[in-house]
Amino acid sequence: MPVRIQTEDFDVSAEIARLREGNPKVGAVASFVGIVRDLNEGDSVASLTLEHYPGMTEKSVEGIVAEARERWEIYDALVIHRVGTLSPLDQIVLVVVTSAHRGESFKACEFLMDYLKTRAPFWKKEQTPEGGRWVDARASDDAAAERWT
Amino acid sequence: MKPNEAQTAVVKILYFAWLREALGKAEEELVIPDGVATIGQLAAFLRARGDHWATELGDGKAVRVAVNMDMADANTPVSGGQEIAFFPPVTGG
């Protein structure tokens, strides 16, 4: 399964090993791991709760992975995104891409993250000392995704 | 088919994140009202409920919409059996 939405944590090296297992053509693996920070917009964050739209989230991320496969010569791609309540230091998201050479993997990995941030239906709610607040979409994320159009 | 099924077109509407909290509702089933043929007209119908419906779905609120799990806009046609979702701009990753 190239796309997994789950509450459980993930093991980065095990996932990378599985993705390139038995494929001697793979010469490059690029990965990105997103982590929960303890500070956002100047306030301390005690926890982060991720909501998603079951069904559409999987469908949209699969669409983004399919688009990456069309744009670059990559062998495989994996996206794991956690949902539910997470704490600072926790891993949120993993993107792994395999290819023959590094250029394709680097680009596809960044593309997948930029599109995940702007197109996949996930929403973050932070717990701060002032209470819960929904995270606002960032213009810089939209600008990052625009680079690929 | 029962006699009234042919003319009674129902859609399922979902609300997410702060919109769900502000509206106090995660989902509802709605018989498509007379005069509602597009998403824009559906949003106008929902706003006409008044109170928080008028403010949260009003102009100036960043609300996105999907029909059957694909992104849609005000001109997208509404028809029976659709799953329509209203939600804020996404903040995953």
Short mmCIF file of C-alpha atoms in Angstrom, two decimals:
data_model
loop_
_atom_site.label_atom_id
_atom_site.label_comp_id
_atom_site.label_asym_id
_atom_site.label_seq_id
_atom_site.Cartn_x
_atom_site.Cartn_y
_atom_site.Cartn_z
CA MET A 1 0.00 0.00 0.00
CA PRO A 2 1.68 3.24 -1.10
CA VAL A 3 -0.57 5.38 1.15
CA ARG A 4 -1.35 4.70 4.80
CA ILE A 5 -3.37 6.86 7.17
CA GLN A 6 -2.92 5.55 10.69
CA THR A 7 -2.84 6.48 14.37
CA GLU A 8 0.23 4.31 15.09
CA ASP A 9 3.81 5.47 14.87
CA PHE A 10 6.07 4.25 12.05
CA ASP A 11 9.64 2.91 11.84
CA VAL A 12 11.49 4.90 9.16
CA SER A 13 14.27 2.41 8.50
CA ALA A 14 11.89 -0.56 8.37
CA GLU A 15 9.68 1.30 5.88
CA ILE A 16 12.65 2.24 3.68
CA ALA A 17 13.97 -1.33 3.77
CA ARG A 18 10.56 -2.67 2.74
CA LEU A 19 10.14 -0.17 -0.09
CA ARG A 20 13.44 -1.04 -1.80
CA GLU A 21 13.48 -4.71 -0.88
CA GLY A 22 14.68 -6.94 -3.72
CA ASN A 23 15.02 -4.12 -6.28
CA PRO A 24 18.71 -3.82 -7.31
CA LYS A 25 17.83 -0.99 -9.72
CA VAL A 26 17.27 1.41 -6.81
CA GLY A 27 20.25 3.72 -6.50
CA ALA A 28 18.64 6.48 -4.50
CA VAL A 29 16.18 6.80 -1.63
CA ALA A 30 14.89 10.19 -0.50
CA SER A 31 12.78 10.47 2.63
CA PHE A 32 11.11 13.22 4.62
CA VAL A 33 9.84 12.96 8.19
CA GLY A 34 7.56 15.63 9.66
CA ILE A 35 7.71 16.06 13.45
CA VAL A 36 5.42 17.78 15.98
CA ARG A 37 7.07 20.97 17.29
CA ASP A 38 6.46 22.36 20.75
CA LEU A 39 6.11 25.93 19.49
CA ASN A 40 3.88 27.48 16.82
CA GLU A 41 3.05 31.14 16.18
CA GLY A 42 4.86 32.03 19.39
CA ASP A 43 2.81 29.78 21.68
CA SER A 44 3.83 26.54 23.30
CA VAL A 45 2.00 23.51 21.95
CA ALA A 46 1.17 20.72 24.39
CA SER A 47 -0.43 18.42 21.83
CA LEU A 48 -1.67 18.33 18.27
CA THR A 49 -4.81 16.57 17.05
CA LEU A 50 -5.08 15.66 13.38
CA GLU A 51 -8.49 15.23 11.79
CA HIS A 52 -9.00 13.85 8.29
CA TYR A 53 -11.73 12.99 5.81
CA PRO A 54 -11.72 9.18 5.63
CA GLY A 55 -11.90 8.07 2.03
CA MET A 56 -11.11 11.40 0.42
CA THR A 57 -7.77 11.66 2.21
CA GLU A 58 -6.60 8.32 0.83
CA LYS A 59 -7.98 9.12 -2.60
CA SER A 60 -6.30 12.52 -2.82
CA VAL A 61 -2.92 11.28 -1.57
CA GLU A 62 -3.05 8.35 -4.02
CA GLY A 63 -3.74 10.90 -6.76
CA ILE A 64 -0.72 12.95 -5.69
CA VAL A 65 1.50 9.84 -5.71
CA ALA A 66 0.21 8.92 -9.19
CA GLU A 67 1.06 12.44 -10.40
CA ALA A 68 4.60 12.16 -8.99
CA ARG A 69 5.03 8.87 -10.85
CA GLU A 70 4.03 10.56 -14.10
CA ARG A 71 6.38 13.49 -13.60
CA TRP A 72 9.55 11.66 -12.54
CA GLU A 73 11.17 8.32 -13.19
CA ILE A 74 10.74 6.81 -9.78
CA TYR A 75 10.38 3.17 -8.78
CA ASP A 76 8.22 3.47 -5.71
CA ALA A 77 6.72 5.97 -3.33
CA LEU A 78 5.31 5.61 0.15
CA VAL A 79 3.29 8.09 2.21
CA ILE A 80 2.36 7.46 5.84
CA HIS A 81 0.36 10.15 7.61
CA ARG A 82 -0.70 9.85 11.22
CA VAL A 83 -4.03 11.09 12.59
CA GLY A 84 -5.34 11.48 16.13
CA THR A 85 -3.62 13.19 19.05
CA LEU A 86 0.17 13.57 18.93
CA SER A 87 2.74 15.21 21.23
CA PRO A 88 5.86 17.27 20.54
CA LEU A 89 8.71 15.04 19.31
CA ASP A 90 6.23 12.62 17.70
CA GLN A 91 6.53 11.77 14.03
CA ILE A 92 3.54 12.95 11.95
CA VAL A 93 4.30 12.14 8.34
CA LEU A 94 6.71 10.04 6.28
CA VAL A 95 7.37 10.30 2.55
CA VAL A 96 9.82 7.90 0.90
CA VAL A 97 10.71 7.78 -2.79
CA THR A 98 13.05 5.38 -4.59
CA SER A 99 14.67 5.92 -7.97
CA ALA A 100 17.82 5.13 -9.95
CA HIS A 101 19.40 8.54 -9.36
CA ARG A 102 19.03 11.12 -6.60
CA GLY A 103 17.51 13.95 -8.65
CA GLU A 104 14.21 12.18 -9.26
CA SER A 105 13.88 11.06 -5.63
CA PHE A 106 14.66 14.48 -4.19
CA LYS A 107 12.22 16.28 -6.47
CA ALA A 108 9.40 13.76 -6.14
CA CYS A 109 9.75 13.71 -2.35
CA GLU A 110 9.51 17.50 -2.12
CA PHE A 111 6.61 17.58 -4.58
CA LEU A 112 4.72 14.97 -2.53
CA MET A 113 5.18 16.99 0.68
CA ASP A 114 4.16 20.28 -0.94
CA TYR A 115 1.00 18.75 -2.37
CA LEU A 116 0.21 16.89 0.85
CA LYS A 117 0.32 20.20 2.71
CA THR A 118 -2.03 21.99 0.33
CA ARG A 119 -4.34 19.35 -1.13
CA ALA A 120 -4.86 16.41 1.20
CA PRO A 121 -7.79 16.85 3.60
CA PHE A 122 -6.08 16.91 7.00
CA TRP A 123 -6.64 19.56 9.67
CA LYS A 124 -4.49 20.26 12.73
CA LYS A 125 -5.79 21.51 16.06
CA GLU A 126 -3.23 22.61 18.65
CA GLN A 127 -3.60 22.61 22.41
CA THR A 128 -1.89 25.72 23.79
CA PRO A 129 -1.99 27.33 27.27
CA GLU A 130 -4.90 29.45 25.96
CA GLY A 131 -6.88 26.39 24.88
CA GLY A 132 -7.47 24.61 21.58
CA ARG A 133 -7.03 26.37 18.25
CA TRP A 134 -7.23 25.22 14.65
CA VAL A 135 -4.04 25.81 12.68
CA ASP A 136 -4.45 28.30 9.82
CA ALA A 137 -3.39 27.38 6.30
CA ARG A 138 -0.11 29.10 5.42
CA ALA A 139 0.43 31.20 2.31
CA SER A 140 4.02 29.93 2.17
CA ASP A 141 2.71 26.38 1.74
CA ASP A 142 0.53 27.49 -1.18
CA ALA A 143 3.53 29.24 -2.71
CA ALA A 144 5.63 26.08 -2.32
CA ALA A 145 3.00 24.00 -4.11
CA GLU A 146 2.68 26.61 -6.88
CA ARG A 147 6.30 25.95 -7.88
CA TRP A 148 5.27 22.65 -9.43
CA THR A 149 2.53 24.00 -11.69
CA MET B 1 -38.65 1.46 -6.37
CA LYS B 2 -41.13 3.05 -4.00
CA PRO B 3 -43.39 5.69 -5.54
CA ASN B 4 -41.68 8.67 -3.93
CA GLU B 5 -38.04 7.61 -4.45
CA ALA B 6 -37.88 8.80 -8.01
CA GLN B 7 -38.54 12.41 -7.16
CA THR B 8 -36.88 12.60 -3.73
CA ALA B 9 -33.21 13.31 -4.28
CA VAL B 10 -31.12 13.22 -1.12
CA VAL B 11 -27.53 14.29 -0.56
CA LYS B 12 -25.25 13.57 2.38
CA ILE B 13 -23.42 16.64 3.67
CA LEU B 14 -20.28 16.43 5.83
CA TYR B 15 -18.56 19.19 7.82
CA PHE B 16 -14.98 19.08 9.08
CA ALA B 17 -12.59 20.78 11.52
CA TRP B 18 -13.57 24.26 12.80
CA LEU B 19 -16.58 24.28 10.52
CA ARG B 20 -17.91 21.11 12.19
CA GLU B 21 -17.38 22.67 15.62
CA ALA B 22 -18.90 26.03 14.70
CA LEU B 23 -21.97 24.45 13.10
CA GLY B 24 -22.34 21.83 15.82
CA LYS B 25 -22.87 19.20 13.18
CA ALA B 26 -20.62 16.58 11.56
CA GLU B 27 -23.07 15.36 8.94
CA GLU B 28 -26.64 15.50 7.75
CA GLU B 29 -28.87 14.14 5.03
CA LEU B 30 -30.77 16.73 3.04
CA VAL B 31 -33.53 16.43 0.48
CA ILE B 32 -32.31 18.70 -2.29
CA PRO B 33 -34.45 21.84 -1.89
CA ASP B 34 -36.32 23.40 -4.80
CA GLY B 35 -34.12 25.80 -6.70
CA VAL B 36 -30.85 24.15 -5.65
CA ALA B 37 -28.96 22.88 -8.70
CA THR B 38 -25.38 23.88 -7.86
CA ILE B 39 -23.02 23.92 -4.87
CA GLY B 40 -23.30 27.72 -4.78
CA GLN B 41 -27.06 27.47 -4.47
CA LEU B 42 -26.75 24.78 -1.81
CA ALA B 43 -24.42 27.02 0.22
CA ALA B 44 -26.95 29.86 -0.11
CA PHE B 45 -29.71 27.54 1.13
CA LEU B 46 -27.58 26.55 4.15
CA ARG B 47 -26.71 30.20 4.91
CA ALA B 48 -30.43 31.01 4.91
CA ARG B 49 -30.76 28.86 8.04
CA GLY B 50 -29.38 31.95 9.77
CA ASP B 51 -27.24 32.36 12.90
CA HIS B 52 -23.92 30.52 12.70
CA TRP B 53 -24.88 29.03 9.33
CA ALA B 54 -25.00 32.51 7.84
CA THR B 55 -21.71 33.60 9.38
CA GLU B 56 -19.61 30.43 9.06
CA LEU B 57 -20.57 29.77 5.43
CA GLY B 58 -20.66 33.47 4.57
CA ASP B 59 -18.45 35.58 2.35
CA GLY B 60 -14.98 36.06 3.71
CA LYS B 61 -14.87 32.62 5.33
CA ALA B 62 -12.34 30.31 3.74
CA VAL B 63 -14.47 27.24 3.09
CA ARG B 64 -13.63 24.54 0.55
CA VAL B 65 -16.06 22.00 -0.89
CA ALA B 66 -15.74 18.50 -2.29
CA VAL B 67 -18.33 16.45 -4.17
CA ASN B 68 -17.95 12.68 -4.02
CA MET B 69 -14.43 13.22 -2.63
CA ASP B 70 -13.21 15.42 -5.48
CA MET B 71 -12.61 19.14 -5.04
CA ALA B 72 -15.52 21.17 -6.38
CA ASP B 73 -16.64 24.79 -6.63
CA ALA B 74 -19.77 26.93 -6.63
CA ASN B 75 -20.67 25.88 -10.18
CA THR B 76 -20.50 22.14 -9.56
CA PRO B 77 -23.94 20.54 -10.14
CA VAL B 78 -25.79 18.99 -7.19
CA SER B 79 -27.66 15.73 -7.70
CA GLY B 80 -29.17 12.98 -5.59
CA GLY B 81 -26.85 10.47 -3.96
CA GLN B 82 -23.85 12.76 -3.77
CA GLU B 83 -21.60 13.09 -0.75
CA ILE B 84 -20.86 16.79 -0.34
CA ALA B 85 -18.24 18.00 2.15
CA PHE B 86 -17.55 21.51 3.40
CA PHE B 87 -14.23 22.14 5.16
CA PRO B 88 -11.53 24.74 5.90
CA PRO B 89 -8.30 24.99 3.89
CA VAL B 90 -6.21 21.91 4.69
CA THR B 91 -3.33 21.97 7.18
CA GLY B 92 -1.78 18.51 7.09
CA GLY B 93 1.78 17.38 6.53
#
